[in-house]
Tab-separated table of C-alpha atoms and ligand atoms in Angstrom:
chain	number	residue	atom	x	y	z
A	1	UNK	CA	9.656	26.861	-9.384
A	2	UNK	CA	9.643	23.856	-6.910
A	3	UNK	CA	7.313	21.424	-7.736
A	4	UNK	CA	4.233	20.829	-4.922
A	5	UNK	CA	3.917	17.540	-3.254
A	6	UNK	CA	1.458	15.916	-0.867
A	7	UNK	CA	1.922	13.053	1.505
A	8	UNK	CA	-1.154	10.687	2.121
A	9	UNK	CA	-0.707	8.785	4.891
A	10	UNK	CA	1.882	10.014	7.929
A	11	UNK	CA	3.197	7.241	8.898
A	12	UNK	CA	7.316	5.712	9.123
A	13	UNK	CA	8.421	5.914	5.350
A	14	UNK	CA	6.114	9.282	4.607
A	15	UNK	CA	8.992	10.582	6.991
A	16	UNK	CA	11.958	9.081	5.127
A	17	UNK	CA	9.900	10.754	2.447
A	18	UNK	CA	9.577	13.981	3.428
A	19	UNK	CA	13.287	14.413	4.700
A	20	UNK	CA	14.039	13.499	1.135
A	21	UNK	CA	11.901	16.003	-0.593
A	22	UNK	CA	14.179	18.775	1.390
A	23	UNK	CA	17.182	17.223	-0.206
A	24	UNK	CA	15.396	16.310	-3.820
A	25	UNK	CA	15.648	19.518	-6.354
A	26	UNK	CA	12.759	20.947	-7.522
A	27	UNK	CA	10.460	19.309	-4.828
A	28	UNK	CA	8.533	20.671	-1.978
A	29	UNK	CA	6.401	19.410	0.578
A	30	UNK	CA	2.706	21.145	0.254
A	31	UNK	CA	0.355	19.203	2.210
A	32	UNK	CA	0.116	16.291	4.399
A	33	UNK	CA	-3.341	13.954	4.465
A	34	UNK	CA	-4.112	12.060	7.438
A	35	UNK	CA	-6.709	9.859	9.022
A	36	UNK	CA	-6.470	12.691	11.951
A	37	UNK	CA	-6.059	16.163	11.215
A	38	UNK	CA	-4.088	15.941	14.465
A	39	UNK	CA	-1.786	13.779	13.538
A	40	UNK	CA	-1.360	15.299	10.272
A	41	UNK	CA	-0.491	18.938	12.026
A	42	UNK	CA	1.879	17.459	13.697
A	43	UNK	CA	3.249	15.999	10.852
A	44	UNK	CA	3.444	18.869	8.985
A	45	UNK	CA	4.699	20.825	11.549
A	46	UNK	CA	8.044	18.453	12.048
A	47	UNK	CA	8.817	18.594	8.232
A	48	UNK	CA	7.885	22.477	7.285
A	49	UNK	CA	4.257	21.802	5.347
A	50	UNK	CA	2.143	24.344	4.776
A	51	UNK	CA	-1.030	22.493	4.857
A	52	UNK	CA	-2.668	19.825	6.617
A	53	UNK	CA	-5.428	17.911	6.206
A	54	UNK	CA	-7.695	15.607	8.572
A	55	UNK	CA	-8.482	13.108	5.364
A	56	UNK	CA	-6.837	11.698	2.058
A	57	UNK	CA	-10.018	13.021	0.199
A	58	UNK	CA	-9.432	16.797	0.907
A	59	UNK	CA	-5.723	16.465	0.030
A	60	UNK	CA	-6.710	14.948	-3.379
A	61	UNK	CA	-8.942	18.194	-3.553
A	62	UNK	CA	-5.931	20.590	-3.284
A	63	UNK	CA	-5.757	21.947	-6.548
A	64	UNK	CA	-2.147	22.939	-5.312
A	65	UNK	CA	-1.099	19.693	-5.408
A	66	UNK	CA	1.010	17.897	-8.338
A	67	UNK	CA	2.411	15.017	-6.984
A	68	UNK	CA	1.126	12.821	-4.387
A	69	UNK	CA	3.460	10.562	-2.782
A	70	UNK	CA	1.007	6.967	-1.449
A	71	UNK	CA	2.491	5.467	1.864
A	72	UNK	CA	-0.349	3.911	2.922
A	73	UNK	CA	-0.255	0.231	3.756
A	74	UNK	CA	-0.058	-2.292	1.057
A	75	UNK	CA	-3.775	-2.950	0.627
A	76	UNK	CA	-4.794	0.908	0.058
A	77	UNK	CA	-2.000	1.658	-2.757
A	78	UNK	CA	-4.520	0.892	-5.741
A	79	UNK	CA	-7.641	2.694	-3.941
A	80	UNK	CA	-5.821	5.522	-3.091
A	81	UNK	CA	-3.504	5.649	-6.330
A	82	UNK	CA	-6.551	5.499	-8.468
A	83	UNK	CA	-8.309	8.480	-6.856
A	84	UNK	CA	-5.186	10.499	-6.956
A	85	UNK	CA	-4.667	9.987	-10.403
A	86	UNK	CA	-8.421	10.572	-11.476
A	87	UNK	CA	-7.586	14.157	-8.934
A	88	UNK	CA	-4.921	14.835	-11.999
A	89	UNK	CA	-2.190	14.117	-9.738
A	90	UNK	CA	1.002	12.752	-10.432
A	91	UNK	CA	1.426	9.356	-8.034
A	92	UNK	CA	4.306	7.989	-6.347
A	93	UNK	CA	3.053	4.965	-4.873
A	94	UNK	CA	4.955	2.602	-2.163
A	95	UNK	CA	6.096	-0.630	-3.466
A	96	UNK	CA	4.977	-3.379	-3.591
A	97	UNK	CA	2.714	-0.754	-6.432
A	98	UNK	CA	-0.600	-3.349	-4.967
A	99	UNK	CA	-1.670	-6.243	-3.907
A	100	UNK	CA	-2.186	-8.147	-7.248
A	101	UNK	CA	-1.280	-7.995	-10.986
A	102	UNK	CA	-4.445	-7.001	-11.906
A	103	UNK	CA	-4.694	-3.852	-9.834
A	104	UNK	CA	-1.685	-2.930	-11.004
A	105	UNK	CA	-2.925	-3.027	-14.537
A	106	UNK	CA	-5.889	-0.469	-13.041
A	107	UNK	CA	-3.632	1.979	-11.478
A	108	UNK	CA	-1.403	2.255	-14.425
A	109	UNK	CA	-4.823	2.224	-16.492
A	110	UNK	CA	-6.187	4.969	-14.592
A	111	UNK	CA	-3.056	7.072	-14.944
A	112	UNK	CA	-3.161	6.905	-18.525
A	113	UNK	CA	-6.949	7.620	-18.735
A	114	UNK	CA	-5.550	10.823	-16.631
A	115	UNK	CA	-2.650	11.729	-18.509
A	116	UNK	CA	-0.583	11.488	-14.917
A	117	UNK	CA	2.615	9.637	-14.212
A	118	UNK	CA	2.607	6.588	-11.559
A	119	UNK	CA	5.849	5.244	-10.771
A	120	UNK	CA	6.169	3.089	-8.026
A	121	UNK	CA	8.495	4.015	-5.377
A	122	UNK	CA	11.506	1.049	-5.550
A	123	UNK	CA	13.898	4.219	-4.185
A	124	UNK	CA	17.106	1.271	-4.240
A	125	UNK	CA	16.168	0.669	-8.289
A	126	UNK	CA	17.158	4.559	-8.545
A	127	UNK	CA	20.754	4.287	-7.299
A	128	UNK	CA	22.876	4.124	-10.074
A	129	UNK	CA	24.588	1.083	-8.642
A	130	UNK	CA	21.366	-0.904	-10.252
A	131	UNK	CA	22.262	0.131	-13.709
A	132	UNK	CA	25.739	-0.453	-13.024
A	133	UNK	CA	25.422	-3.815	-11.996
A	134	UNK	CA	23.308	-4.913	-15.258
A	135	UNK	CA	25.847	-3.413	-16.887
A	136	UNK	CA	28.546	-5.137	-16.060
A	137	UNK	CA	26.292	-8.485	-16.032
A	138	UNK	CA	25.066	-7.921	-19.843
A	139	UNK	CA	29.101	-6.814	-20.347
A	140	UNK	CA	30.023	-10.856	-20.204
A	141	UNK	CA	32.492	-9.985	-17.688
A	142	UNK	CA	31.139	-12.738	-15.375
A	143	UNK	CA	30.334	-14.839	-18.305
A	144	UNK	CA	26.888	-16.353	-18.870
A	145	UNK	CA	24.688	-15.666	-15.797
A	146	UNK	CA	23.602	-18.204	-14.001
A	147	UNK	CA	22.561	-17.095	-10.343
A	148	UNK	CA	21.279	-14.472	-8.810
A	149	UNK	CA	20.726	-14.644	-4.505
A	150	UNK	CA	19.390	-11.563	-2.568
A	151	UNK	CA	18.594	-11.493	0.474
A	152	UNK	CA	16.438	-8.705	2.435
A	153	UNK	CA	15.138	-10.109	6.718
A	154	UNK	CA	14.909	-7.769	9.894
A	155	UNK	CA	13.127	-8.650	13.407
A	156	UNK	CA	10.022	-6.921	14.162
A	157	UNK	CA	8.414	-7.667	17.584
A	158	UNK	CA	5.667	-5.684	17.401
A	159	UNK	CA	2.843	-7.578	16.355
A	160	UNK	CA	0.584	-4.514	15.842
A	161	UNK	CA	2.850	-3.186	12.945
A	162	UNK	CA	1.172	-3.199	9.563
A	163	UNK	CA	3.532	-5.899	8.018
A	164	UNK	CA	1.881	-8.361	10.452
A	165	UNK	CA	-1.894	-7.260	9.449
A	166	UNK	CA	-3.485	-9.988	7.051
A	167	UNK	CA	-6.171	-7.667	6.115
A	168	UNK	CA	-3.731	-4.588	5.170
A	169	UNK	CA	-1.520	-7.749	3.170
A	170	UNK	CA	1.378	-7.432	5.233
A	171	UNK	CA	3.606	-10.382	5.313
A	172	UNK	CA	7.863	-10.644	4.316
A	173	UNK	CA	7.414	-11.516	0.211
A	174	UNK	CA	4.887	-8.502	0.407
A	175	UNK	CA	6.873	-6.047	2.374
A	176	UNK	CA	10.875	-7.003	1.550
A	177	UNK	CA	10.727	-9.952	-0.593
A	178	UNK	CA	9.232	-7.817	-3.382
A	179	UNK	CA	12.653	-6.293	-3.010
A	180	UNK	CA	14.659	-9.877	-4.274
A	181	UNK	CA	12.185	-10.708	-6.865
A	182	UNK	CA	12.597	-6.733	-8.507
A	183	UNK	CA	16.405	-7.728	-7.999
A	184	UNK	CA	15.844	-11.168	-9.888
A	185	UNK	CA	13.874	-9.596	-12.573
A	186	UNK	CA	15.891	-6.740	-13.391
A	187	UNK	CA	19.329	-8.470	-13.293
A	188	UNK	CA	18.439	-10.935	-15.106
A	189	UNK	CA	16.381	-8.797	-17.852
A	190	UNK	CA	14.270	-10.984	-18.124
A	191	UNK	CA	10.512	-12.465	-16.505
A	192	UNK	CA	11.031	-16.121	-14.335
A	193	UNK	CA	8.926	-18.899	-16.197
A	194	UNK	CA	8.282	-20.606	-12.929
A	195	UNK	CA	8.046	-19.473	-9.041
A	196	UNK	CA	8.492	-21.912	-6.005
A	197	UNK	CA	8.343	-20.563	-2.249
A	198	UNK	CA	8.617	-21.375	0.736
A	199	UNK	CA	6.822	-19.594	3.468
A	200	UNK	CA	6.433	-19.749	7.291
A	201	UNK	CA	3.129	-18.505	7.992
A	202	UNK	CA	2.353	-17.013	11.819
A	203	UNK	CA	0.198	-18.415	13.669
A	204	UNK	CA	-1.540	-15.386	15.000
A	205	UNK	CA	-0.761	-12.512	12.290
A	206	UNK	CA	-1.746	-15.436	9.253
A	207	UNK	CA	0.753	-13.189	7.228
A	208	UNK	CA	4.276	-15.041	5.959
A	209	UNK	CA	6.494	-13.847	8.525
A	210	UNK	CA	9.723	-15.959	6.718
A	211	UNK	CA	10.044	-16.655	3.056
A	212	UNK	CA	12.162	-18.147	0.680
A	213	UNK	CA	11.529	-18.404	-3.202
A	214	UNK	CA	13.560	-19.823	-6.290
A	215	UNK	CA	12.856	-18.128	-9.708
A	216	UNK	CA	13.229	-20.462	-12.683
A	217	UNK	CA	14.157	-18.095	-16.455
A	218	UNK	CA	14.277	-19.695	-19.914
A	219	UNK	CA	17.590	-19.046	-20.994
A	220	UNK	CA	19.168	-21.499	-17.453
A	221	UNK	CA	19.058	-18.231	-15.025
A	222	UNK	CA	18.454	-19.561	-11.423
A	223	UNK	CA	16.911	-16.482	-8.568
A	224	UNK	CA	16.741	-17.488	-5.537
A	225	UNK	CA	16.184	-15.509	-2.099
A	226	UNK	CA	14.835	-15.625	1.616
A	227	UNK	CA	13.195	-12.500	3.092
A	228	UNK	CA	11.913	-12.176	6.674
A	229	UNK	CA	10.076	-10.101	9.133
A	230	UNK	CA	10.922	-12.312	12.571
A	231	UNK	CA	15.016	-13.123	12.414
A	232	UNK	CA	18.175	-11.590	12.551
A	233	UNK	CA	18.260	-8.897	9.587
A	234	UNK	CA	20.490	-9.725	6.721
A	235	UNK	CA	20.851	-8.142	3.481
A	236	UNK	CA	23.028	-8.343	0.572
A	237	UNK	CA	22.882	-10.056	-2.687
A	238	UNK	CA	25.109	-12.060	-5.389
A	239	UNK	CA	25.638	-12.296	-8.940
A	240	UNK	CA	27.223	-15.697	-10.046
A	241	UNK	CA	28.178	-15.850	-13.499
A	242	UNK	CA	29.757	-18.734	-15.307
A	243	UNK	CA	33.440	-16.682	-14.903
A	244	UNK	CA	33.224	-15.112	-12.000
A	245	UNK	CA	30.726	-13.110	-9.770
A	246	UNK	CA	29.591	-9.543	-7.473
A	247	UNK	CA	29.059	-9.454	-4.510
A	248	UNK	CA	26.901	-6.614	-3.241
A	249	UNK	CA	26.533	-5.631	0.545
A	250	UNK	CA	24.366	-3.249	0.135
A	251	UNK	CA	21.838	-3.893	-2.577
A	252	UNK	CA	18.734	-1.708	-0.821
A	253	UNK	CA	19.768	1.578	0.956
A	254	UNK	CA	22.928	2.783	-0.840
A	255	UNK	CA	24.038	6.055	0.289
A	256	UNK	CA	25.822	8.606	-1.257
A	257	UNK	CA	28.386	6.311	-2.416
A	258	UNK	CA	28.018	2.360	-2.875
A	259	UNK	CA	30.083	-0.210	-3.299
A	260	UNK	CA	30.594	-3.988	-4.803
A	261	UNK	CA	32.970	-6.252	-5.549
A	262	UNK	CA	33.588	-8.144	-9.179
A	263	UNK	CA	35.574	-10.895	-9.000
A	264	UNK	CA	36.576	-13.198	-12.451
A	265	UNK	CA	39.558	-15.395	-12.837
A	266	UNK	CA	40.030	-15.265	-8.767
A	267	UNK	CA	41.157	-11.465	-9.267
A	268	UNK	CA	38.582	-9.381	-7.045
A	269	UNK	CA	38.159	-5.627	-7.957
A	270	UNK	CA	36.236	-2.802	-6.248
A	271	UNK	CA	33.540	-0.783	-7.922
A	272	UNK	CA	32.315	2.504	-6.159
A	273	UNK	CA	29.107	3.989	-7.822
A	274	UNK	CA	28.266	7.571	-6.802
A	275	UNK	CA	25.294	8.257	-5.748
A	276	UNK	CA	22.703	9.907	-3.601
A	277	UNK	CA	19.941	9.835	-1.236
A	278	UNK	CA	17.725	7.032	-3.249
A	279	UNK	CA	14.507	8.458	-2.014
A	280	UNK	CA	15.476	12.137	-3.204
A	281	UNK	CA	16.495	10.407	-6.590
A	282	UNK	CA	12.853	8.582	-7.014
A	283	UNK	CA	11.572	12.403	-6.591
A	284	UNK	CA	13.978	13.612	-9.210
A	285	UNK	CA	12.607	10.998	-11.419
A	286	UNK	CA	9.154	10.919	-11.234
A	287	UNK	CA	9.259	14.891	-11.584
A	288	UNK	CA	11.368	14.655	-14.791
A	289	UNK	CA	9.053	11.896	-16.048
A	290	UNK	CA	5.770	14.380	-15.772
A	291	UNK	CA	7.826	17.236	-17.543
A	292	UNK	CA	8.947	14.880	-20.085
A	293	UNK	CA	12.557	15.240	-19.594
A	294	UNK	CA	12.941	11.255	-18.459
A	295	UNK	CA	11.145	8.148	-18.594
A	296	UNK	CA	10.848	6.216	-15.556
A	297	UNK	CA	13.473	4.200	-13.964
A	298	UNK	CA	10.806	2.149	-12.427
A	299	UNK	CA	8.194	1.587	-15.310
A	300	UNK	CA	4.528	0.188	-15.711
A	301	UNK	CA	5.329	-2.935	-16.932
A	302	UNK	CA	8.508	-3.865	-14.512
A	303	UNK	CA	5.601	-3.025	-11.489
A	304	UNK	CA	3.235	-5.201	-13.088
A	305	UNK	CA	5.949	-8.090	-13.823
A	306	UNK	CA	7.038	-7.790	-10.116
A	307	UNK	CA	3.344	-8.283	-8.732
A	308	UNK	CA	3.245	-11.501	-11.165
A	309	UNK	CA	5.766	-13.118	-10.104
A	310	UNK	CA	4.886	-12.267	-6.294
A	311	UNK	CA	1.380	-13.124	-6.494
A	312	UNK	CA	3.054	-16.592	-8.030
A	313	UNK	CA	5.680	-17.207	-5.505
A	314	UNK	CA	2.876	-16.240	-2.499
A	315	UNK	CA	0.519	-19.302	-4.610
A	316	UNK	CA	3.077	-21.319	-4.857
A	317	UNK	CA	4.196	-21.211	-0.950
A	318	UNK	CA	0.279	-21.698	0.291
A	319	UNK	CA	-0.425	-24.501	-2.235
A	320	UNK	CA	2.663	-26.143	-1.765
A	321	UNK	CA	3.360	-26.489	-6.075
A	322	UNK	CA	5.345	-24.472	-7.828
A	323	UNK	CA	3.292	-21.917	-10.521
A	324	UNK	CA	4.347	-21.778	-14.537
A	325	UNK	CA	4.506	-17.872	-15.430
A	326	UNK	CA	3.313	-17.297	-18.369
B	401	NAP	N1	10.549	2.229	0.189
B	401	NAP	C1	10.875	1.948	1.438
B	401	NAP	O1	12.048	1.981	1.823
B	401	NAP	C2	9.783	1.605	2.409
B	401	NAP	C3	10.083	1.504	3.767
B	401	NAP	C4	9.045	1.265	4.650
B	401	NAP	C5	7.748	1.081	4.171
B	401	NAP	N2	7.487	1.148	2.842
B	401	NAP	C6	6.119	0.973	2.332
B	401	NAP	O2	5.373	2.109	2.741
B	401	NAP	C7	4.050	1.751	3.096
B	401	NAP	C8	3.762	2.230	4.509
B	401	NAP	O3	4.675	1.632	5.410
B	401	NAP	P1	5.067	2.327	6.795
B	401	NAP	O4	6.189	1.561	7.358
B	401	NAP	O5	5.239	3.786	6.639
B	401	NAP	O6	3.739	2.023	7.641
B	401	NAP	P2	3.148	2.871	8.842
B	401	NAP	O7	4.229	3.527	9.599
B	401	NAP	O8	2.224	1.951	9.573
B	401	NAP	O9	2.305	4.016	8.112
B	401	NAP	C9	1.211	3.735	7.287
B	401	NAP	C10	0.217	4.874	7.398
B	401	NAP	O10	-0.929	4.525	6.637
B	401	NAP	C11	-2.087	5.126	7.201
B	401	NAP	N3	-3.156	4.129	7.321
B	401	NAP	C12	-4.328	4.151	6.646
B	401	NAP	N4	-5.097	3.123	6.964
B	401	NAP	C13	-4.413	2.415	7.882
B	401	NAP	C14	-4.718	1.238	8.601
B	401	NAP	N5	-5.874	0.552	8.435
B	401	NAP	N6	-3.805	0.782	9.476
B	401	NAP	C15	-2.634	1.423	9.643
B	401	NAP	N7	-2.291	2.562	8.979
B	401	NAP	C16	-3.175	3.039	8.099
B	401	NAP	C17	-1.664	5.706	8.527
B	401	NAP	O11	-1.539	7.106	8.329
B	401	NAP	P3	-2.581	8.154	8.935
B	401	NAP	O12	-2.939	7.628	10.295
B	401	NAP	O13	-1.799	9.389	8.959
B	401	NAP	O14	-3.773	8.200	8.022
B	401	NAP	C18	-0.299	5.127	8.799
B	401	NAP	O15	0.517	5.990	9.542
B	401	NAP	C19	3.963	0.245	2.883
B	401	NAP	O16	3.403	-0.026	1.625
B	401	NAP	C20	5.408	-0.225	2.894
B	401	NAP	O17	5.621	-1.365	2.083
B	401	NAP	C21	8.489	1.423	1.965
């Protein structure tokens, strides 16, 4: 029997979401929760819910519900993921998992005080091309590692979107950089020692719209990466080893099948990875995690590691200094 799901919050990505449930196995949209119960029958309507609800609260209070998927803005995820959980549901919450190390710590806290699963929904970390690229780093093919550069940048104009809201902790680190810095962290195993950014701040939203950061390891790793919310998009990423290198074009939203190049000795190969629908393969995870047939390909202590080092890299860009991880 499919697994229930509910969707708090029906905004752009609960969407992406819900399309993806359809094409997850096992998975089925229950119930959506919105601010307005409008909104949320209309929401349910488009994507084949059975229920809707005019509030978050009443779709915590569907016993019918296992797994509740957060895509609420940034500052909500730990509220919202904590009273889930302490409902007995199963979370997957939106990255970035919160809006500082410590609330991280209480989520996955709370989870564990519930017996539930929280993952936190970094769909790109579930393509298999991740693993297969820290593979083929911790292979030596490349040699020693030595940098890693991702990049993640689109133009919004629309200054009433959520990523420009100070309050609801909008801002590029927050909403693509977190992307880079999960990169950094899990290509190069490993947590940065230090963090320096970079950031232009707007002058009306207060949020970072453009930000660059350099990640310092112990063992002579360099990260680097810009991420922005007002320019051009780009996105792709490199690996630069002390023999050779990958290139990846498409490090966030692989499809079915992605693709990279590994290049050593100035012969360049071509790796294809299949794959599927990342967002379908976060469901398949977090639903084998709860039934204990998988642990999570996104864990508690990669989430809280990545809210470090961006709560670091955001300190280190408004005071100007660069911040020693511990
Ligand atoms: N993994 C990915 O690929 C990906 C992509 C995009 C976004 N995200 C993440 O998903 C989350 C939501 O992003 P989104 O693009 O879906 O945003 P969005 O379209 O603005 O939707 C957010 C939803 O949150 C609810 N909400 C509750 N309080 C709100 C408030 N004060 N202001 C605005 N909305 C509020 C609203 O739903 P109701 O009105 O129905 O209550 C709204 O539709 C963010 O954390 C973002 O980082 C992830």
């Amino acid at each position: 029997m499919a697994h229930n799901w509910g969707i708090i919050g029906a905004g752009g990505i609960a969407r992406t979401l819900a399309a993806a449930l359809k094409e997850a196995s096992g998975a089925e949209l229950l119930a959506v929760g919105s601010r307005s119960l409008d909104k949320a029958k209309a929401f349910a309507a488009d994507h084949g819910a059975a229920r809707a609800y005019g509030s978050y609260e009443e779709l915590l209070a569907d016993g019918d519900v296992e797994f509740v998927y957060n895509a609420l803005p940034n500052a909500l995820h730990a509220e919202w993921t904590i009273k889930a959980t302490q409902a007995g549901k199963h979370v997957l919450c939106e990255k970035p998992i919160s809006v500082t190390p410590d609330e991280a710590e209480a989520m996955f806290d709370a989870a564990g005080a519930a017996g539930v699963v929280l993952m936190e929904a970094f769909m790109y970390r579930c393509h298999p091309q991740m693993a297969r690229l820290r593979e083929i780093v911790q292979s030596g093919e490349i040699g020693d590692l030595r940098v890693i550069r991702s990049r993640f940048s689109y133009g919004l104009s629309d200054l009433t979107n959520v990523r420009y809201s100070a309050p609801l902790h909008g801002g590029a680190l927050m909403d693509v950089g977190c992307y880079c810095v999960s990169f950094s962290r899990f290509i190069a195993a490993a947590d940065p020692v230090e963090a320096y950014g970079a950031a232009v701040f707007g002058e009306q939203s207060h949020v970072d719209e453009s930000f660059v950061g350099t990640l310092t390891y112990a063992d002579g790793v360099l990260a680097q990466f810009d991420a922005g919310m007002s320019f051009a998009g780009m996105s792709n990423a490199d690996i630069m080893g002390s023999k050779g290198h990958i290139a990846v074009p498409v490090p966030w939203k692989p499809g079915d099948e992605a693709c990279f190049t590994v290049t050593v000795g100035g012969e360049t190969r071509e790796e294809r990875v299949p794959g599927a629908n990342p967002f379908s393969l976060e469901v398949e995870n977090i639903q084998a995690v709860a039934t204990g047939q998988a642990e999570p390909i996104v864990g508690r202590e990669e989430s809280i590691g990545n809210m470090r080092t961006i709560c670091a890299l955001l300190d280190s860009a408004t005071g100007h200094r660069s911040i020693s991880l511990p």
